[in-house]
Amino acid sequence: MSDDSRPSPPAAPSAARTAAVIPAAGRGVRLGPGAPKALRALSGTPMLIHAVRAMAASRAVSLVVVVAPPDGAAEVRSLLDAHALPERTDFLVVPGGQSRQESVRLGLDALPPGHDIVLVHDAARPLVPVDTVDAVIEAVRDGAPAVVPALPLADTVKQVEPAGTPGEPEPVVATPERALLRAVQTPQGFDRATLVRAHETVTGEVTDDAGMVEQLGLTVVAVPGHEEAFKVTRPLDLVLAEAVLARRRLNDGF
Ligand code: C5P
């Protein structure tokens, strides 16, 4: 087992219990045709199982709620049954919705009482190391209502006037100062009541949960993310994910 997948030290008995919601209901069209993205295999194991193991690797996480494709909850349940997962972690599967936001809300609705910290983690980020998961949880325990893992950008970012037609030239309207920007990953961590309130109150398209908490006027903090927490979106990302897994196997001496 590599350092990245080794379980974290036991959580302090008094610590708030943490649940992880994994939205996995997307079709993943940018990855090309085939099964829903979360069910595609990486090194022979579905991406979703990697993501579930990544959350369960943290000893603070006692429940993982998987939000399955609306017509795929039974398939996801049998996948979870078929793969070895830590005994100390409980699992729930619920059907998802039309948008990521709706899928996360359906996952939150299914949470039983007793978990005061909630992580929201994309199934499409199967390789996030446990140290990153634990750093997010710790920052919530330290009092932040919302925490995101984030990395500085390698590329300069331009704001454009989007062209109506793909491939058409687009006028550049601004260049935000790169040093002030971060690329945000998951798991994002929340005080549970804050996240529930955000999902009840904020409407409109958002691309991450922390953005909803920002709209409540609360402070979101960023902690260091990890390059292995990248999102598998396009075909080249599958190649990179396989390479990361191969490197881990090599480091493990298999
Ligand atoms: O589409 P995107 O890559 O941003 O999706 C991020 C995560 O949200 C993925 O894990 C995907 O499965 C999930 N999702 C979902 N329900 C949707 C759309 C996306 O659970 N309707």
PDB file of C-alpha atoms and ligand atoms in Angstrom:
ATOM      1  CA  MET A   1       0.000   0.000   0.000  1.00  0.00           C
ATOM      2  CA  SER A   2       1.394   3.429  -0.859  1.00  0.00           C
ATOM      3  CA  ASP A   3       1.622   6.335   1.553  1.00  0.00           C
ATOM      4  CA  ASP A   4      -1.226   7.959  -0.350  1.00  0.00           C
ATOM      5  CA  SER A   5      -3.750   5.189   0.303  1.00  0.00           C
ATOM      6  CA  ARG A   6      -2.677   4.211   3.835  1.00  0.00           C
ATOM      7  CA  PRO A   7      -5.485   4.868   6.357  1.00  0.00           C
ATOM      8  CA  SER A   8      -5.048   8.002   8.397  1.00  0.00           C
ATOM      9  CA  PRO A   9      -4.473   7.770  12.182  1.00  0.00           C
ATOM     10  CA  PRO A  10      -7.589   7.116  14.299  1.00  0.00           C
ATOM     11  CA  ALA A  11      -9.858  10.122  14.772  1.00  0.00           C
ATOM     12  CA  ALA A  12     -10.008  11.548  18.294  1.00  0.00           C
ATOM     13  CA  PRO A  13     -13.056  10.059  20.099  1.00  0.00           C
ATOM     14  CA  SER A  14     -14.541  13.509  20.718  1.00  0.00           C
ATOM     15  CA  ALA A  15     -14.145  14.576  17.077  1.00  0.00           C
ATOM     16  CA  ALA A  16     -17.236  15.336  15.007  1.00  0.00           C
ATOM     17  CA  ARG A  17     -18.163  12.437  12.762  1.00  0.00           C
ATOM     18  CA  THR A  18     -17.660  12.930   9.051  1.00  0.00           C
ATOM     19  CA  ALA A  19     -19.761  11.668   6.136  1.00  0.00           C
ATOM     20  CA  ALA A  20     -18.708  11.836   2.494  1.00  0.00           C
ATOM     21  CA  VAL A  21     -21.211  12.409  -0.324  1.00  0.00           C
ATOM     22  CA  ILE A  22     -19.924  11.263  -3.721  1.00  0.00           C
ATOM     23  CA  PRO A  23     -21.907  12.592  -6.690  1.00  0.00           C
ATOM     24  CA  ALA A  24     -21.434   9.938  -9.376  1.00  0.00           C
ATOM     25  CA  ALA A  25     -24.509  10.455 -11.529  1.00  0.00           C
ATOM     26  CA  GLY A  26     -22.896  12.273 -14.473  1.00  0.00           C
ATOM     27  CA  ARG A  27     -22.717  10.714 -17.949  1.00  0.00           C
ATOM     28  CA  GLY A  28     -19.196  12.012 -18.581  1.00  0.00           C
ATOM     29  CA  VAL A  29     -19.817  12.835 -22.242  1.00  0.00           C
ATOM     30  CA  ARG A  30     -16.435  14.625 -22.595  1.00  0.00           C
ATOM     31  CA  LEU A  31     -14.750  11.262 -21.967  1.00  0.00           C
ATOM     32  CA  GLY A  32     -16.372   9.836 -25.118  1.00  0.00           C
ATOM     33  CA  PRO A  33     -19.132   7.258 -25.582  1.00  0.00           C
ATOM     34  CA  GLY A  34     -19.545   4.360 -23.148  1.00  0.00           C
ATOM     35  CA  ALA A  35     -20.636   3.636 -19.583  1.00  0.00           C
ATOM     36  CA  PRO A  36     -21.322   6.500 -17.108  1.00  0.00           C
ATOM     37  CA  LYS A  37     -17.948   8.011 -16.241  1.00  0.00           C
ATOM     38  CA  ALA A  38     -17.904   6.821 -12.623  1.00  0.00           C
ATOM     39  CA  LEU A  39     -18.339   3.214 -13.715  1.00  0.00           C
ATOM     40  CA  ARG A  40     -15.403   3.179 -16.137  1.00  0.00           C
ATOM     41  CA  ALA A  41     -12.450   1.081 -15.074  1.00  0.00           C
ATOM     42  CA  LEU A  42      -9.041   2.365 -13.993  1.00  0.00           C
ATOM     43  CA  SER A  43      -6.550  -0.473 -13.631  1.00  0.00           C
ATOM     44  CA  GLY A  44      -9.490  -2.892 -13.738  1.00  0.00           C
ATOM     45  CA  THR A  45     -11.426  -1.194 -10.900  1.00  0.00           C
ATOM     46  CA  PRO A  46     -14.330   1.229 -11.482  1.00  0.00           C
ATOM     47  CA  MET A  47     -13.383   4.871 -10.973  1.00  0.00           C
ATOM     48  CA  LEU A  48     -16.165   5.158  -8.382  1.00  0.00           C
ATOM     49  CA  ILE A  49     -14.645   2.385  -6.236  1.00  0.00           C
ATOM     50  CA  HIS A  50     -11.297   4.225  -6.266  1.00  0.00           C
ATOM     51  CA  ALA A  51     -13.128   7.397  -5.144  1.00  0.00           C
ATOM     52  CA  VAL A  52     -15.027   5.553  -2.388  1.00  0.00           C
ATOM     53  CA  ARG A  53     -11.788   3.969  -1.135  1.00  0.00           C
ATOM     54  CA  ALA A  54     -10.101   7.388  -1.173  1.00  0.00           C
ATOM     55  CA  MET A  55     -12.788   8.751   1.188  1.00  0.00           C
ATOM     56  CA  ALA A  56     -12.921   5.624   3.361  1.00  0.00           C
ATOM     57  CA  ALA A  57      -9.124   5.767   3.717  1.00  0.00           C
ATOM     58  CA  SER A  58      -9.644   8.613   6.175  1.00  0.00           C
ATOM     59  CA  ARG A  59     -10.404   7.207   9.617  1.00  0.00           C
ATOM     60  CA  ALA A  60     -12.564  10.246  10.294  1.00  0.00           C
ATOM     61  CA  VAL A  61     -15.025   9.195   7.566  1.00  0.00           C
ATOM     62  CA  SER A  62     -17.613   6.790   8.986  1.00  0.00           C
ATOM     63  CA  LEU A  63     -20.222   6.985   6.208  1.00  0.00           C
ATOM     64  CA  VAL A  64     -19.982   7.273   2.417  1.00  0.00           C
ATOM     65  CA  VAL A  65     -23.127   8.175   0.444  1.00  0.00           C
ATOM     66  CA  VAL A  66     -22.815   7.402  -3.247  1.00  0.00           C
ATOM     67  CA  VAL A  67     -25.186   9.271  -5.553  1.00  0.00           C
ATOM     68  CA  ALA A  68     -25.670   6.894  -8.478  1.00  0.00           C
ATOM     69  CA  PRO A  69     -26.926   7.518 -12.022  1.00  0.00           C
ATOM     70  CA  PRO A  70     -30.756   7.741 -11.707  1.00  0.00           C
ATOM     71  CA  ASP A  71     -31.202   4.357 -13.417  1.00  0.00           C
ATOM     72  CA  GLY A  72     -28.046   2.790 -11.962  1.00  0.00           C
ATOM     73  CA  ALA A  73     -28.508   2.587  -8.184  1.00  0.00           C
ATOM     74  CA  ALA A  74     -28.850  -1.223  -8.162  1.00  0.00           C
ATOM     75  CA  GLU A  75     -25.718  -1.603 -10.299  1.00  0.00           C
ATOM     76  CA  VAL A  76     -23.758   0.697  -7.987  1.00  0.00           C
ATOM     77  CA  ARG A  77     -24.963  -1.207  -4.917  1.00  0.00           C
ATOM     78  CA  SER A  78     -23.726  -4.493  -6.354  1.00  0.00           C
ATOM     79  CA  LEU A  79     -20.407  -2.860  -7.321  1.00  0.00           C
ATOM     80  CA  LEU A  80     -19.886  -1.724  -3.722  1.00  0.00           C
ATOM     81  CA  ASP A  81     -20.775  -5.242  -2.521  1.00  0.00           C
ATOM     82  CA  ALA A  82     -18.308  -6.794  -4.948  1.00  0.00           C
ATOM     83  CA  HIS A  83     -15.273  -4.731  -3.889  1.00  0.00           C
ATOM     84  CA  ALA A  84     -13.341  -4.867  -0.643  1.00  0.00           C
ATOM     85  CA  LEU A  85     -14.074  -1.739   1.398  1.00  0.00           C
ATOM     86  CA  PRO A  86     -13.098  -0.916   4.985  1.00  0.00           C
ATOM     87  CA  GLU A  87     -15.409  -2.530   7.565  1.00  0.00           C
ATOM     88  CA  ARG A  88     -15.425   0.543   9.785  1.00  0.00           C
ATOM     89  CA  THR A  89     -17.163   2.594   7.068  1.00  0.00           C
ATOM     90  CA  ASP A  90     -20.912   2.426   6.242  1.00  0.00           C
ATOM     91  CA  PHE A  91     -22.192   2.892   2.692  1.00  0.00           C
ATOM     92  CA  LEU A  92     -25.461   4.180   1.273  1.00  0.00           C
ATOM     93  CA  VAL A  93     -26.511   4.465  -2.371  1.00  0.00           C
ATOM     94  CA  VAL A  94     -29.165   6.909  -3.598  1.00  0.00           C
ATOM     95  CA  PRO A  95     -30.274   7.775  -7.146  1.00  0.00           C
ATOM     96  CA  GLY A  96     -29.017  11.120  -8.471  1.00  0.00           C
ATOM     97  CA  GLY A  97     -30.555  13.988 -10.409  1.00  0.00           C
ATOM     98  CA  GLN A  98     -30.229  15.984 -13.608  1.00  0.00           C
ATOM     99  CA  SER A  99     -27.495  18.332 -12.356  1.00  0.00           C
ATOM    100  CA  ARG A 100     -24.534  17.841 -10.028  1.00  0.00           C
ATOM    101  CA  GLN A 101     -26.162  20.269  -7.613  1.00  0.00           C
ATOM    102  CA  GLU A 102     -29.355  18.210  -7.489  1.00  0.00           C
ATOM    103  CA  SER A 103     -27.348  14.998  -7.056  1.00  0.00           C
ATOM    104  CA  VAL A 104     -25.471  16.474  -4.073  1.00  0.00           C
ATOM    105  CA  ARG A 105     -28.745  17.649  -2.516  1.00  0.00           C
ATOM    106  CA  LEU A 106     -30.234  14.149  -2.884  1.00  0.00           C
ATOM    107  CA  GLY A 107     -27.130  12.771  -1.155  1.00  0.00           C
ATOM    108  CA  LEU A 108     -27.473  15.292   1.682  1.00  0.00           C
ATOM    109  CA  ASP A 109     -31.163  14.397   2.099  1.00  0.00           C
ATOM    110  CA  ALA A 110     -30.142  10.778   2.687  1.00  0.00           C
ATOM    111  CA  LEU A 111     -27.668  11.579   5.490  1.00  0.00           C
ATOM    112  CA  PRO A 112     -28.716  10.200   8.887  1.00  0.00           C
ATOM    113  CA  PRO A 113     -28.239  12.379  11.987  1.00  0.00           C
ATOM    114  CA  GLY A 114     -24.926  12.270  13.824  1.00  0.00           C
ATOM    115  CA  HIS A 115     -22.529  13.415  11.095  1.00  0.00           C
ATOM    116  CA  ASP A 116     -21.642  17.052  11.690  1.00  0.00           C
ATOM    117  CA  ILE A 117     -19.014  17.364   8.970  1.00  0.00           C
ATOM    118  CA  VAL A 118     -19.798  16.570   5.328  1.00  0.00           C
ATOM    119  CA  LEU A 119     -17.337  16.107   2.507  1.00  0.00           C
ATOM    120  CA  VAL A 120     -18.525  16.380  -1.081  1.00  0.00           C
ATOM    121  CA  HIS A 121     -16.218  14.513  -3.440  1.00  0.00           C
ATOM    122  CA  ASP A 122     -16.462  14.021  -7.213  1.00  0.00           C
ATOM    123  CA  ALA A 123     -16.400  10.386  -8.298  1.00  0.00           C
ATOM    124  CA  ALA A 124     -14.375  11.804 -11.169  1.00  0.00           C
ATOM    125  CA  ARG A 125     -11.433  12.498  -8.798  1.00  0.00           C
ATOM    126  CA  PRO A 126     -10.581   8.896  -7.953  1.00  0.00           C
ATOM    127  CA  LEU A 127      -6.970   9.339  -6.846  1.00  0.00           C
ATOM    128  CA  VAL A 128      -7.058  12.053  -4.183  1.00  0.00           C
ATOM    129  CA  PRO A 129      -4.555  11.139  -1.445  1.00  0.00           C
ATOM    130  CA  VAL A 130      -5.794  10.580   2.113  1.00  0.00           C
ATOM    131  CA  ASP A 131      -3.583  13.390   3.450  1.00  0.00           C
ATOM    132  CA  THR A 132      -5.587  15.870   1.370  1.00  0.00           C
ATOM    133  CA  VAL A 133      -8.881  14.424   2.665  1.00  0.00           C
ATOM    134  CA  ASP A 134      -7.645  14.701   6.254  1.00  0.00           C
ATOM    135  CA  ALA A 135      -6.378  18.267   5.751  1.00  0.00           C
ATOM    136  CA  VAL A 136      -9.845  19.346   4.571  1.00  0.00           C
ATOM    137  CA  ILE A 137     -11.557  17.652   7.536  1.00  0.00           C
ATOM    138  CA  GLU A 138      -9.091  19.218   9.966  1.00  0.00           C
ATOM    139  CA  ALA A 139      -9.755  22.725   8.656  1.00  0.00           C
ATOM    140  CA  VAL A 140     -13.517  22.221   9.139  1.00  0.00           C
ATOM    141  CA  ARG A 141     -12.867  20.900  12.662  1.00  0.00           C
ATOM    142  CA  ASP A 142     -10.810  24.027  13.290  1.00  0.00           C
ATOM    143  CA  GLY A 143     -13.920  26.110  12.629  1.00  0.00           C
ATOM    144  CA  ALA A 144     -14.135  26.904   8.912  1.00  0.00           C
ATOM    145  CA  PRO A 145     -17.717  26.483   7.605  1.00  0.00           C
ATOM    146  CA  ALA A 146     -16.415  25.507   4.161  1.00  0.00           C
ATOM    147  CA  VAL A 147     -13.007  24.287   2.968  1.00  0.00           C
ATOM    148  CA  VAL A 148     -11.659  23.633  -0.524  1.00  0.00           C
ATOM    149  CA  PRO A 149      -8.411  21.959  -1.580  1.00  0.00           C
ATOM    150  CA  ALA A 150      -6.801  24.213  -4.171  1.00  0.00           C
ATOM    151  CA  LEU A 151      -3.684  24.499  -6.322  1.00  0.00           C
ATOM    152  CA  PRO A 152      -1.945  27.468  -7.974  1.00  0.00           C
ATOM    153  CA  LEU A 153      -2.429  27.625 -11.742  1.00  0.00           C
ATOM    154  CA  ALA A 154       0.232  26.697 -14.275  1.00  0.00           C
ATOM    155  CA  ASP A 155      -1.592  28.445 -17.119  1.00  0.00           C
ATOM    156  CA  THR A 156      -2.455  32.105 -17.413  1.00  0.00           C
ATOM    157  CA  VAL A 157      -6.243  32.495 -17.501  1.00  0.00           C
ATOM    158  CA  LYS A 158      -8.110  34.819 -19.864  1.00  0.00           C
ATOM    159  CA  GLN A 159     -11.692  35.958 -19.572  1.00  0.00           C
ATOM    160  CA  VAL A 160     -13.321  35.970 -23.006  1.00  0.00           C
ATOM    161  CA  GLU A 161     -16.540  36.973 -24.679  1.00  0.00           C
ATOM    162  CA  PRO A 162     -17.707  33.425 -25.506  1.00  0.00           C
ATOM    163  CA  ALA A 163     -18.316  32.835 -29.215  1.00  0.00           C
ATOM    164  CA  GLY A 164     -21.738  31.492 -30.157  1.00  0.00           C
ATOM    165  CA  THR A 165     -20.154  28.778 -32.302  1.00  0.00           C
ATOM    166  CA  PRO A 166     -17.446  26.413 -30.980  1.00  0.00           C
ATOM    167  CA  GLY A 167     -14.073  27.031 -32.623  1.00  0.00           C
ATOM    168  CA  GLU A 168     -14.798  30.650 -33.567  1.00  0.00           C
ATOM    169  CA  PRO A 169     -12.246  33.266 -32.349  1.00  0.00           C
ATOM    170  CA  GLU A 170     -13.291  34.831 -29.021  1.00  0.00           C
ATOM    171  CA  PRO A 171     -12.370  38.386 -27.938  1.00  0.00           C
ATOM    172  CA  VAL A 172     -10.325  38.490 -24.726  1.00  0.00           C
ATOM    173  CA  VAL A 173     -11.817  40.912 -22.207  1.00  0.00           C
ATOM    174  CA  ALA A 174      -9.550  40.493 -19.150  1.00  0.00           C
ATOM    175  CA  THR A 175      -6.486  38.737 -17.709  1.00  0.00           C
ATOM    176  CA  PRO A 176      -6.930  38.080 -13.972  1.00  0.00           C
ATOM    177  CA  GLU A 177      -3.657  38.138 -12.003  1.00  0.00           C
ATOM    178  CA  ARG A 178      -2.562  34.505 -11.980  1.00  0.00           C
ATOM    179  CA  ALA A 179      -0.976  34.635  -8.523  1.00  0.00           C
ATOM    180  CA  LEU A 180      -4.404  35.393  -7.044  1.00  0.00           C
ATOM    181  CA  LEU A 181      -6.117  32.411  -8.709  1.00  0.00           C
ATOM    182  CA  ARG A 182      -6.440  28.794  -7.559  1.00  0.00           C
ATOM    183  CA  ALA A 183      -7.803  25.685  -9.258  1.00  0.00           C
ATOM    184  CA  VAL A 184     -10.234  24.087  -6.849  1.00  0.00           C
ATOM    185  CA  GLN A 185     -10.551  20.348  -6.288  1.00  0.00           C
ATOM    186  CA  THR A 186     -12.572  18.014  -4.097  1.00  0.00           C
ATOM    187  CA  PRO A 187     -13.261  16.775  -1.454  1.00  0.00           C
ATOM    188  CA  GLN A 188     -14.727  20.061  -0.300  1.00  0.00           C
ATOM    189  CA  GLY A 189     -15.530  19.987   3.409  1.00  0.00           C
ATOM    190  CA  PHE A 190     -18.425  21.628   5.235  1.00  0.00           C
ATOM    191  CA  ASP A 191     -20.089  22.168   8.505  1.00  0.00           C
ATOM    192  CA  ARG A 192     -23.185  20.088   7.717  1.00  0.00           C
ATOM    193  CA  ALA A 193     -25.808  22.670   8.727  1.00  0.00           C
ATOM    194  CA  THR A 194     -24.097  25.296   6.554  1.00  0.00           C
ATOM    195  CA  LEU A 195     -24.082  23.074   3.475  1.00  0.00           C
ATOM    196  CA  VAL A 196     -27.726  22.072   3.968  1.00  0.00           C
ATOM    197  CA  ARG A 197     -28.680  25.748   4.293  1.00  0.00           C
ATOM    198  CA  ALA A 198     -26.717  26.603   1.130  1.00  0.00           C
ATOM    199  CA  HIS A 199     -28.541  23.904  -0.841  1.00  0.00           C
ATOM    200  CA  GLU A 200     -31.904  25.090   0.517  1.00  0.00           C
ATOM    201  CA  THR A 201     -31.258  28.765  -0.224  1.00  0.00           C
ATOM    202  CA  VAL A 202     -29.037  29.174  -3.257  1.00  0.00           C
ATOM    203  CA  THR A 203     -30.535  28.719  -6.694  1.00  0.00           C
ATOM    204  CA  GLY A 204     -28.970  29.009 -10.134  1.00  0.00           C
ATOM    205  CA  GLU A 205     -26.124  27.136 -11.789  1.00  0.00           C
ATOM    206  CA  VAL A 206     -23.037  26.583  -9.642  1.00  0.00           C
ATOM    207  CA  THR A 207     -20.058  24.370 -10.424  1.00  0.00           C
ATOM    208  CA  ASP A 208     -19.024  23.647  -6.840  1.00  0.00           C
ATOM    209  CA  ASP A 209     -20.622  23.463  -3.414  1.00  0.00           C
ATOM    210  CA  ALA A 210     -18.287  25.957  -1.773  1.00  0.00           C
ATOM    211  CA  GLY A 211     -19.532  28.546  -4.262  1.00  0.00           C
ATOM    212  CA  MET A 212     -23.007  28.157  -2.767  1.00  0.00           C
ATOM    213  CA  VAL A 213     -21.634  28.801   0.719  1.00  0.00           C
ATOM    214  CA  GLU A 214     -19.878  31.924  -0.608  1.00  0.00           C
ATOM    215  CA  GLN A 215     -23.275  33.118  -1.823  1.00  0.00           C
ATOM    216  CA  LEU A 216     -24.518  32.864   1.777  1.00  0.00           C
ATOM    217  CA  GLY A 217     -21.861  35.478   2.615  1.00  0.00           C
ATOM    218  CA  LEU A 218     -19.713  33.041   4.607  1.00  0.00           C
ATOM    219  CA  THR A 219     -15.948  32.681   4.359  1.00  0.00           C
ATOM    220  CA  VAL A 220     -14.615  29.694   2.439  1.00  0.00           C
ATOM    221  CA  VAL A 221     -10.980  28.767   3.056  1.00  0.00           C
ATOM    222  CA  ALA A 222      -8.554  27.004   0.727  1.00  0.00           C
ATOM    223  CA  VAL A 223      -6.021  24.417   1.908  1.00  0.00           C
ATOM    224  CA  PRO A 224      -3.296  22.919  -0.310  1.00  0.00           C
ATOM    225  CA  GLY A 225      -4.700  20.507  -2.890  1.00  0.00           C
ATOM    226  CA  HIS A 226      -2.759  17.719  -4.610  1.00  0.00           C
ATOM    227  CA  GLU A 227      -1.783  17.120  -8.223  1.00  0.00           C
ATOM    228  CA  GLU A 228      -3.171  13.554  -7.976  1.00  0.00           C
ATOM    229  CA  ALA A 229      -6.626  14.924  -7.109  1.00  0.00           C
ATOM    230  CA  PHE A 230      -7.174  15.946 -10.754  1.00  0.00           C
ATOM    231  CA  LYS A 231     -10.573  15.401 -12.346  1.00  0.00           C
ATOM    232  CA  VAL A 232     -10.838  12.686 -14.967  1.00  0.00           C
ATOM    233  CA  THR A 233     -12.671  14.582 -17.686  1.00  0.00           C
ATOM    234  CA  ARG A 234     -11.085  13.905 -21.073  1.00  0.00           C
ATOM    235  CA  PRO A 235      -9.520  10.767 -22.617  1.00  0.00           C
ATOM    236  CA  LEU A 236      -5.959  11.979 -21.810  1.00  0.00           C
ATOM    237  CA  ASP A 237      -6.894  12.117 -18.108  1.00  0.00           C
ATOM    238  CA  LEU A 238      -7.468   8.337 -18.203  1.00  0.00           C
ATOM    239  CA  VAL A 239      -3.875   7.883 -19.419  1.00  0.00           C
ATOM    240  CA  LEU A 240      -2.597  10.081 -16.570  1.00  0.00           C
ATOM    241  CA  ALA A 241      -4.718   8.212 -13.999  1.00  0.00           C
ATOM    242  CA  GLU A 242      -3.345   4.856 -15.182  1.00  0.00           C
ATOM    243  CA  ALA A 243       0.187   6.274 -14.929  1.00  0.00           C
ATOM    244  CA  VAL A 244      -0.425   7.453 -11.336  1.00  0.00           C
ATOM    245  CA  LEU A 245      -1.748   4.007 -10.382  1.00  0.00           C
ATOM    246  CA  ALA A 246       1.237   2.315 -12.077  1.00  0.00           C
ATOM    247  CA  ARG A 247       3.616   4.573 -10.116  1.00  0.00           C
ATOM    248  CA  ARG A 248       1.844   3.712  -6.874  1.00  0.00           C
ATOM    249  CA  ARG A 249       2.106  -0.019  -7.632  1.00  0.00           C
ATOM    250  CA  LEU A 250       5.812   0.414  -8.369  1.00  0.00           C
ATOM    251  CA  ASN A 251       6.345   2.307  -5.105  1.00  0.00           C
ATOM    252  CA  ASP A 252       4.478  -0.464  -3.269  1.00  0.00           C
ATOM    253  CA  GLY A 253       6.862  -3.029  -4.704  1.00  0.00           C
ATOM    254  CA  PHE A 254       4.185  -5.142  -6.423  1.00  0.00           C
TER     255      PHE A 254
HETATM  256  O1  C5P B   1     -19.617  17.012 -15.053  1.00  0.00           O
HETATM  257  P1  C5P B   1     -18.571  17.163 -13.979  1.00  0.00           P
HETATM  258  O2  C5P B   1     -17.279  16.501 -14.353  1.00  0.00           O
HETATM  259  O3  C5P B   1     -18.416  18.539 -13.437  1.00  0.00           O
HETATM  260  O4  C5P B   1     -19.145  16.272 -12.779  1.00  0.00           O
HETATM  261  C1  C5P B   1     -18.540  16.292 -11.512  1.00  0.00           C
HETATM  262  C2  C5P B   1     -19.148  15.168 -10.678  1.00  0.00           C
HETATM  263  O5  C5P B   1     -20.554  15.381 -10.525  1.00  0.00           O
HETATM  264  C3  C5P B   1     -18.968  13.785 -11.311  1.00  0.00           C
HETATM  265  O6  C5P B   1     -18.500  12.899 -10.303  1.00  0.00           O
HETATM  266  C4  C5P B   1     -20.346  13.449 -11.812  1.00  0.00           C
HETATM  267  O7  C5P B   1     -20.631  12.067 -11.790  1.00  0.00           O
HETATM  268  C5  C5P B   1     -21.250  14.197 -10.830  1.00  0.00           C
HETATM  269  N1  C5P B   1     -22.584  14.506 -11.392  1.00  0.00           N
HETATM  270  C6  C5P B   1     -23.737  14.018 -10.738  1.00  0.00           C
HETATM  271  N2  C5P B   1     -24.984  14.276 -11.251  1.00  0.00           N
HETATM  272  C7  C5P B   1     -25.126  14.965 -12.399  1.00  0.00           C
HETATM  273  C8  C5P B   1     -23.971  15.486 -13.069  1.00  0.00           C
HETATM  274  C9  C5P B   1     -22.704  15.241 -12.536  1.00  0.00           C
HETATM  275  O8  C5P B   1     -23.621  13.358  -9.706  1.00  0.00           O
HETATM  276  N3  C5P B   1     -26.354  15.132 -12.892  1.00  0.00           N
END
